[in-house]
XYZ file of C-alpha atoms in Angstrom:
537
model
C -46.231 -81.859 173.559
C -45.847 -85.153 175.267
C -42.113 -84.803 175.943
C -41.462 -80.942 176.053
C -37.765 -81.373 177.318
C -36.574 -83.535 174.295
C -36.350 -80.868 171.533
C -34.370 -78.571 173.939
C -32.073 -81.303 174.951
C -31.539 -82.265 171.238
C -30.804 -78.808 170.166
C -28.288 -78.353 173.244
C -26.546 -81.553 172.027
C -26.612 -80.195 168.393
C -24.978 -76.895 169.519
C -22.301 -78.892 171.293
C -21.659 -81.060 168.211
C -21.272 -77.858 166.102
C -18.831 -76.461 168.567
C -16.766 -79.497 168.576
C -16.527 -79.500 164.681
C -16.038 -75.828 164.349
C -14.817 -74.468 167.757
C -13.374 -71.220 166.117
C -16.597 -70.088 164.534
C -18.115 -68.443 167.725
C -18.614 -64.943 165.778
C -20.468 -66.637 162.886
C -22.695 -68.636 165.188
C -23.499 -65.606 167.307
C -24.144 -63.519 164.265
C -26.418 -66.121 162.700
C -28.217 -66.681 166.124
C -29.015 -62.925 166.520
C -29.946 -62.629 162.828
C -32.517 -65.472 162.956
C -33.947 -64.228 166.295
C -34.464 -60.643 164.833
C -35.891 -62.177 161.636
C -38.538 -64.013 163.738
C -39.332 -61.148 165.696
C -39.877 -59.082 162.546
C -41.871 -61.772 160.829
C -44.129 -62.119 163.961
C -44.741 -58.351 164.275
C -45.077 -57.752 160.542
C -47.794 -60.507 160.326
C -49.364 -59.170 163.680
C -49.611 -55.597 162.227
C -51.036 -56.810 158.768
C -53.727 -58.969 160.457
C -54.487 -56.030 162.713
C -54.792 -53.448 159.894
C -56.904 -55.979 157.949
C -59.094 -56.628 161.031
C -58.728 -60.344 160.516
C -57.537 -61.193 164.054
C -55.872 -59.524 166.965
C -53.225 -62.022 167.428
C -51.764 -64.815 165.386
C -51.792 -67.443 168.039
C -50.212 -70.322 165.999
C -47.524 -67.925 164.432
C -46.714 -66.748 168.075
C -46.284 -70.129 169.362
C -44.064 -71.146 166.431
C -41.850 -68.137 166.857
C -41.532 -68.673 170.525
C -40.700 -72.379 170.161
C -38.119 -71.681 167.450
C -36.396 -69.042 169.400
C -36.268 -71.233 172.642
C -34.779 -74.074 170.537
C -32.258 -71.826 168.957
C -31.287 -70.389 172.385
C -30.732 -73.807 173.700
C -28.544 -74.684 170.777
C -26.478 -71.360 171.173
C -26.160 -72.234 175.044
C -24.783 -75.754 173.927
C -22.295 -74.225 171.661
C -21.077 -71.798 174.236
C -20.796 -74.367 177.024
C -18.735 -76.646 174.943
C -16.669 -73.813 173.628
C -15.674 -72.916 177.235
C -14.760 -76.519 177.997
C -12.933 -76.820 174.683
C -10.859 -73.797 175.280
C -10.143 -75.064 178.800
C -8.890 -78.482 177.570
C -6.870 -77.108 174.691
C -4.944 -74.477 176.660
C -1.162 -74.782 176.787
C 0.290 -77.017 179.376
C 3.417 -75.270 179.763
C 7.024 -76.349 178.901
C 7.602 -79.737 177.672
C 9.823 -80.775 180.421
C 8.647 -79.878 183.950
C 9.196 -80.778 187.547
C 5.659 -81.573 188.919
C 4.395 -82.446 192.430
C 1.243 -84.526 192.498
C -0.835 -86.783 194.451
C -1.927 -90.280 193.243
C -5.657 -90.848 192.907
C -6.769 -94.487 192.908
C -4.587 -97.610 192.353
C -1.816 -97.566 189.822
C -1.992 -100.062 186.938
C 1.224 -102.109 186.275
C 2.165 -103.396 182.775
C 5.248 -104.936 181.517
C 8.019 -102.609 182.507
C 5.727 -99.562 183.161
C 3.172 -98.153 185.491
C 0.089 -96.030 184.608
C -1.499 -93.728 187.271
C -3.891 -90.822 187.718
C -2.863 -88.089 189.829
C -3.772 -84.452 190.705
C -1.076 -81.899 190.133
C -0.127 -79.462 192.968
C 2.395 -77.279 191.448
C 3.195 -75.707 187.987
C 0.879 -74.706 185.294
C -1.091 -77.920 185.706
C -1.860 -76.955 189.450
C -5.349 -78.566 190.346
C -5.582 -80.428 187.022
C -5.753 -84.230 186.650
C -2.825 -85.707 184.663
C -2.131 -89.276 183.518
C 1.396 -90.504 184.350
C 3.437 -93.245 182.829
C 6.350 -94.330 184.909
C 8.871 -96.580 182.865
C 11.346 -98.956 184.324
C 14.019 -101.236 182.516
C 12.834 -104.463 184.121
C 11.092 -106.879 181.916
C 8.861 -108.203 184.694
C 6.136 -106.170 186.082
C 6.343 -107.922 189.573
C 9.707 -106.445 190.093
C 8.721 -102.955 189.687
C 10.293 -101.020 192.640
C 7.691 -98.415 193.349
C 6.171 -99.245 196.695
C 5.405 -95.678 197.704
C 3.102 -94.771 194.742
C -0.308 -95.816 196.162
C -3.419 -93.983 196.587
C -3.164 -90.563 198.467
C 0.738 -90.567 198.285
C 2.418 -87.502 196.925
C 5.448 -87.606 194.613
C 7.673 -85.243 192.709
C 8.820 -86.149 189.198
C 10.744 -84.636 186.347
C 8.653 -85.367 183.469
C 8.011 -84.926 179.751
C 4.472 -83.374 179.403
C 2.167 -83.315 176.394
C -1.319 -82.071 176.126
C -4.175 -84.153 175.031
C -5.688 -82.156 172.154
C -4.276 -84.221 169.253
C -8.028 -85.174 168.374
C -7.256 -88.887 168.509
C -9.750 -91.463 170.028
C -7.526 -91.831 173.141
C -7.377 -88.133 173.557
C -11.040 -87.760 173.497
C -11.223 -90.672 176.005
C -8.872 -88.825 178.421
C -10.502 -85.356 177.849
C -13.884 -87.011 178.725
C -12.638 -88.277 181.972
C -11.108 -84.939 183.001
C -7.427 -85.732 182.179
C -5.684 -82.613 181.072
C -2.140 -83.795 180.232
C -0.112 -86.946 179.937
C 3.252 -87.074 181.670
C 6.052 -89.611 180.913
C 8.960 -90.281 183.323
C 11.546 -92.681 184.436
C 11.708 -94.461 187.640
C 14.907 -92.424 188.413
C 13.206 -89.194 187.979
C 10.492 -89.865 190.655
C 10.450 -89.641 194.326
C 8.190 -89.339 197.305
C 7.602 -85.721 198.391
C 6.850 -83.734 201.495
C 5.360 -80.300 200.963
C 4.063 -77.548 203.268
C 0.995 -75.767 202.448
C 2.543 -72.660 201.021
C 4.281 -74.971 198.317
C 7.542 -73.166 199.215
C 9.587 -76.131 199.898
C 10.012 -79.814 199.370
C 11.706 -82.583 201.380
C 11.985 -85.924 199.448
C 13.292 -87.712 202.492
C 9.949 -88.882 203.643
C 6.570 -89.407 202.155
C 3.796 -86.844 202.774
C 0.611 -87.368 204.467
C -2.645 -86.192 202.788
C -3.781 -84.322 205.983
C -0.555 -82.110 205.808
C -1.577 -80.476 202.577
C -5.252 -81.264 202.101
C -6.225 -77.926 201.550
C -4.244 -77.892 198.229
C -6.285 -81.006 196.912
C -9.771 -80.110 195.452
C -12.559 -81.441 197.414
C -13.756 -84.068 194.859
C -10.262 -85.510 194.641
C -10.080 -85.744 198.408
C -13.389 -87.518 198.256
C -12.207 -89.975 195.681
C -9.007 -90.673 197.898
C -11.115 -91.279 200.875
C -13.387 -93.561 199.020
C -10.845 -95.516 197.481
C -9.217 -96.127 200.999
C -12.591 -97.204 202.445
C -13.229 -99.480 199.303
C -9.883 -101.102 199.891
C -10.587 -101.672 203.615
C -13.935 -103.240 202.708
C -12.380 -105.502 200.182
C -9.678 -106.561 202.527
C -12.376 -107.372 205.143
C -14.328 -109.506 202.596
C -11.159 -111.226 201.705
C -10.593 -112.144 205.449
C -14.235 -113.625 205.703
C -13.415 -115.851 202.606
C -13.971 -113.975 199.437
C -11.016 -115.300 197.839
C -10.349 -117.398 194.581
C -10.601 -117.077 191.022
C -14.180 -116.048 190.983
C -14.088 -113.567 193.626
C -13.272 -110.913 191.018
C -16.759 -111.239 189.499
C -18.261 -110.432 192.784
C -16.122 -107.501 193.644
C -16.620 -106.149 189.989
C -20.290 -106.351 190.329
C -20.530 -105.092 193.975
C -17.707 -102.449 194.013
C -16.591 -101.803 190.403
C -13.162 -103.391 191.286
C -11.841 -105.302 188.270
C -8.381 -105.616 189.031
C -8.556 -109.294 190.223
C -10.408 -110.395 187.066
C -8.535 -112.725 184.787
C -8.018 -112.104 181.067
C -10.117 -115.377 180.257
C -13.112 -114.055 182.451
C -13.083 -110.639 180.697
C -12.971 -112.400 177.340
C -16.017 -114.669 178.327
C -18.097 -111.569 179.385
C -17.098 -109.548 176.090
C -17.622 -112.299 173.659
C -20.967 -113.500 174.992
C -22.400 -109.839 175.137
C -22.417 -109.532 178.992
C -19.835 -106.779 179.392
C -22.437 -104.440 180.811
C -22.627 -106.694 183.925
C -19.060 -106.032 184.828
C -19.285 -102.216 184.298
C -21.246 -100.497 187.174
C -24.169 -98.964 185.599
C -27.909 -98.546 185.604
C -28.476 -102.265 186.002
C -26.657 -102.448 189.244
C -28.066 -99.130 190.834
C -31.641 -100.395 189.429
C -31.317 -103.607 191.336
C -29.974 -101.820 194.516
C -32.793 -99.201 194.175
C -35.469 -101.938 194.046
C -34.024 -103.870 196.922
C -33.828 -100.764 198.975
C -37.516 -99.948 198.154
C -38.390 -103.474 199.102
C -36.617 -103.414 202.588
C -37.335 -99.833 203.609
C -40.375 -98.126 204.990
C -43.916 -98.618 203.996
C -45.698 -96.842 201.134
C -47.411 -94.647 203.608
C -44.111 -92.938 204.306
C -43.146 -92.552 200.728
C -41.169 -89.393 201.161
C -38.878 -90.770 203.801
C -38.521 -93.988 201.704
C -37.300 -92.065 198.614
C -35.057 -89.755 200.657
C -33.378 -92.771 202.357
C -32.901 -94.626 199.190
C -31.457 -91.667 197.284
C -29.172 -90.819 200.074
C -27.920 -94.466 200.185
C -27.632 -94.601 196.307
C -25.263 -91.598 196.557
C -23.187 -92.977 199.272
C -22.681 -96.033 197.048
C -21.718 -93.821 194.141
C -19.015 -92.297 196.342
C -17.935 -95.673 197.672
C -17.205 -96.935 194.224
C -15.337 -93.767 193.183
C -17.768 -91.621 191.349
C -17.251 -93.323 188.149
C -19.119 -91.569 185.310
C -21.488 -94.378 184.544
C -22.666 -94.684 188.267
C -23.009 -90.978 188.539
C -25.112 -91.003 185.367
C -27.329 -93.788 186.800
C -27.618 -92.221 190.253
C -28.708 -88.862 188.663
C -31.394 -90.491 186.711
C -32.635 -92.399 189.833
C -32.593 -89.088 191.726
C -34.599 -87.363 189.077
C -37.066 -90.227 188.752
C -37.570 -90.274 192.521
C -38.429 -86.477 192.486
C -40.725 -87.080 189.595
C -42.444 -89.937 191.442
C -42.812 -87.890 194.652
C -44.484 -85.132 192.534
C -46.834 -87.602 191.069
C -45.381 -87.378 187.631
C -44.300 -90.378 185.435
C -40.897 -91.309 186.875
C -39.249 -92.812 183.914
C -39.613 -91.133 180.724
C -37.648 -89.407 177.844
C -38.198 -86.145 179.715
C -36.503 -87.180 182.742
C -33.662 -88.736 180.418
C -33.373 -85.408 178.556
C -33.126 -83.394 181.854
C -30.221 -85.802 183.304
C -28.444 -85.341 179.985
C -28.466 -81.586 179.933
C -27.663 -81.368 183.643
C -24.613 -83.708 183.215
C -23.438 -82.054 180.106
C -23.590 -78.660 181.663
C -21.265 -79.724 184.464
C -18.781 -81.639 182.099
C -19.604 -81.042 178.347
C -16.444 -83.276 177.334
C -18.650 -86.236 178.496
C -20.271 -86.167 175.100
C -17.044 -87.754 173.778
C -17.142 -90.765 176.120
C -18.322 -93.990 174.701
C -19.889 -95.030 177.829
C -21.994 -91.910 178.036
C -23.187 -92.150 174.425
C -24.036 -95.998 174.836
C -26.042 -95.584 177.920
C -28.109 -92.554 176.925
C -28.749 -93.951 173.458
C -29.810 -97.296 174.814
C -32.166 -95.959 177.430
C -33.633 -93.488 174.944
C -34.478 -96.316 172.470
C -35.731 -98.561 175.388
C -38.104 -95.731 176.554
C -39.133 -94.706 173.095
C -39.695 -98.221 171.588
C -39.090 -101.098 174.089
C -41.524 -99.994 176.714
C -44.323 -99.226 174.291
C -43.967 -102.610 172.401
C -43.838 -104.509 175.861
C -46.981 -102.726 177.009
C -48.897 -103.766 173.677
C -47.544 -107.289 173.841
C -48.283 -107.799 177.550
C -51.559 -106.487 178.767
C -52.265 -105.747 182.428
C -53.532 -109.257 183.292
C -50.525 -110.863 181.610
C -48.793 -113.703 183.390
C -45.617 -112.571 185.275
C -43.368 -115.143 183.594
C -44.509 -114.194 180.144
C -44.207 -110.508 180.873
C -40.727 -110.891 182.261
C -39.656 -113.116 179.204
C -41.108 -110.565 176.688
C -39.439 -107.705 178.552
C -35.939 -109.360 178.510
C -36.234 -110.261 174.738
C -37.539 -106.871 173.596
C -35.221 -104.813 175.743
C -32.203 -106.894 174.671
C -32.986 -106.528 170.989
C -33.784 -102.854 171.261
C -30.562 -102.171 173.362
C -28.513 -104.226 171.035
C -29.868 -102.555 167.941
C -29.458 -99.022 169.331
C -25.877 -99.457 170.404
C -24.749 -101.726 167.498
C -23.566 -98.712 165.141
C -21.373 -97.218 167.751
C -20.161 -100.563 168.937
C -19.234 -101.547 165.494
C -17.323 -98.288 164.889
C -15.380 -98.406 168.085
C -14.893 -102.020 168.959
C -15.413 -103.643 165.471
C -17.187 -106.661 167.120
C -20.697 -107.823 167.772
C -21.828 -110.703 170.065
C -24.260 -112.789 168.134
C -25.759 -114.632 171.095
C -26.817 -111.656 173.099
C -30.512 -112.745 173.424
C -29.372 -116.149 175.052
C -26.786 -114.245 177.250
C -29.315 -111.858 178.664
C -31.990 -114.501 179.419
C -29.147 -116.076 181.606
C -27.392 -112.885 182.895
C -30.413 -110.707 184.011
C -31.696 -113.193 186.759
C -28.183 -114.431 187.736
C -27.145 -110.694 188.045
C -30.041 -110.059 190.336
C -29.213 -113.168 192.418
C -25.526 -112.605 192.679
C -25.872 -108.828 193.425
C -28.566 -109.395 196.227
C -26.367 -112.181 197.766
C -23.325 -109.850 197.516
C -25.196 -107.121 199.527
C -26.362 -109.611 202.153
C -22.799 -110.765 202.422
C -21.703 -107.320 203.218
C -24.387 -106.693 205.693
C -23.674 -110.000 207.466
C -19.858 -109.854 206.992
C -19.326 -108.748 210.776
C -21.510 -111.662 211.878
C -19.379 -114.883 212.628
C -19.690 -117.451 210.107
C -22.682 -116.076 208.421
C -20.578 -113.757 206.305
C -18.295 -116.576 205.304
C -21.160 -118.791 204.338
C -22.632 -115.894 202.102
C -19.307 -115.363 200.582
C -19.076 -119.038 199.483
C -22.627 -118.978 197.981
C -21.849 -115.753 196.172
C -18.664 -117.272 194.552
C -20.603 -120.287 193.698
C -23.198 -118.240 191.781
C -20.281 -116.311 190.114
C -18.630 -119.376 189.021
C -21.825 -120.647 187.525
C -22.212 -117.268 185.689
C -18.713 -117.602 184.340
C -19.164 -121.088 183.287
C -22.457 -120.358 181.380
C -20.891 -117.330 179.657
C -17.761 -119.278 178.870
C -19.937 -121.877 177.079
C -21.859 -119.201 175.174
C -18.598 -117.391 174.079
C -17.171 -120.662 172.710
C -20.207 -121.329 170.602
C -19.694 -121.396 166.765
C -20.062 -117.823 165.331
C -20.129 -116.201 168.754
C -18.696 -113.025 167.577
C -18.949 -111.091 164.408
C -16.092 -108.842 163.394
C -16.846 -105.762 161.369
C -14.704 -103.815 158.924
C -13.992 -100.101 159.917
C -16.991 -97.825 159.233
C -17.257 -94.031 159.078
C -19.251 -91.524 161.120
C -21.506 -91.042 158.071
C -22.340 -94.766 157.933
C -23.245 -94.659 161.727
C -25.718 -91.922 160.914
C -27.295 -93.709 158.087
C -27.434 -96.866 160.212
C -29.309 -94.978 162.950
C -31.886 -93.759 160.279
C -32.480 -97.304 159.125
C -32.931 -98.520 162.774
C -35.300 -95.831 163.775
C -37.456 -96.637 160.564
C -37.496 -100.393 161.455
C -38.475 -99.646 164.979
C -41.122 -97.332 164.006
C -42.488 -99.814 161.457
C -42.472 -102.676 164.119
C -44.274 -100.488 166.788
C -46.910 -99.334 164.181
C -47.556 -102.942 162.956
C -47.737 -104.161 166.472
C -50.163 -101.496 167.503
C -52.092 -102.186 164.350
C -52.538 -105.752 165.107
C -53.574 -105.066 168.793
C -56.338 -102.803 167.435
C -57.547 -105.460 164.953
C -57.505 -108.170 167.869
C -59.315 -105.786 170.144
C -62.055 -105.161 167.371
C -62.502 -108.971 166.825
C -62.956 -109.643 170.588
């Protein structure tokens, strides 16, 4: 088989989906699994004994291979069911009393809205100790600028009396919170929250002064401490870049593409990217890490020291992942790059459906609830379709001796069409919109993204050199302003966005069947056309 890891991955995903639909049917699933395995074993030995007595053959090889393959796939499906069941039970456990007094530490930057603040925190006391919670702090003021909570910042501890609810109501928002590791949602008022000072034994609390993270760092999980430290480092870097001149209306595009910091983006800029079909540029993902990986491969050691080059590149990639806060999309892309680097060092094909399936299973083993994340679904589906259809079509349309410009243009067009078609059903179901000028957008966005991210990295490296860092900041913002202007023009073209009516999950499934049939037909026709052209030559 060309892709031996793909069937086990699909069966693992199928088992997880079955568990998500029927989480209380473990007994039935276990009985069915054991019964099928016993039936396969009896079938194999029955046929083996019959053929042995009739002296037709010593071993039915084909039947043995079929039985072993079905048994392995069934075990992968059962493993997926069990792993999802463990995660489902953990996320649906009782969170305790409805009204609780909780001590927690802020992770990241709180988001301010009109009269309220939303923040993520890790609980240090109560039944939710060690779990991530989302906290909404309400205030009576009508203006968000007057919100008097200066102490609630990254790494600060606070004590609150809050109303706590679990996130197991099966709504789309609850699925989003579960997929991001949020265990409960807390709602409180500004008058019920205060800074805290806690000792390591959690036996006393003093609200007179704020608490340093170093005082009780043993209470905070390691990865949460890493997130807090990376956020502080990222803020210092952003402050440094602001001091050298990275300020203004378009600096948010640079910081969003470079560090994933989107807080300074205006609503108009976000709308331009969304309606033109370039939202994937703002969200750190495989596009950004792919550009960074290629730049590192270009500037690091020679090909004769390939092992050292790959190790240095992968280490830098993971340092970048930690710096940007270990966002799920970046972790997925970094895992894919790491697996591809290992395959490349072993002399295997680096990017294939096998590597994608391996990354998917590894990530879902660590956090099965990621399967509910829209970003996880879109990224893996788009990459799978690109590897299965876009790459073969590009190779058939662009022979080895094709011109670079022709190959680049064909690659952008084919990958854009395949990626858009593969994600269209999910996008239509979740967001109910579809940008119509995505081809034009990607032709512009891909080279400008390369240029902007390259200039931004050079700006960071030269930011400690007098004047040079400031010049690079000005150049980066000029490119960002040009990108924003082009996307604004595209987003305001007639019929830029198509709005879809609500569709069901069954409709999404049927649409994917139609899309796969279309892709297979196009690939077979192009292959047939290439064969005919080759015979004519």
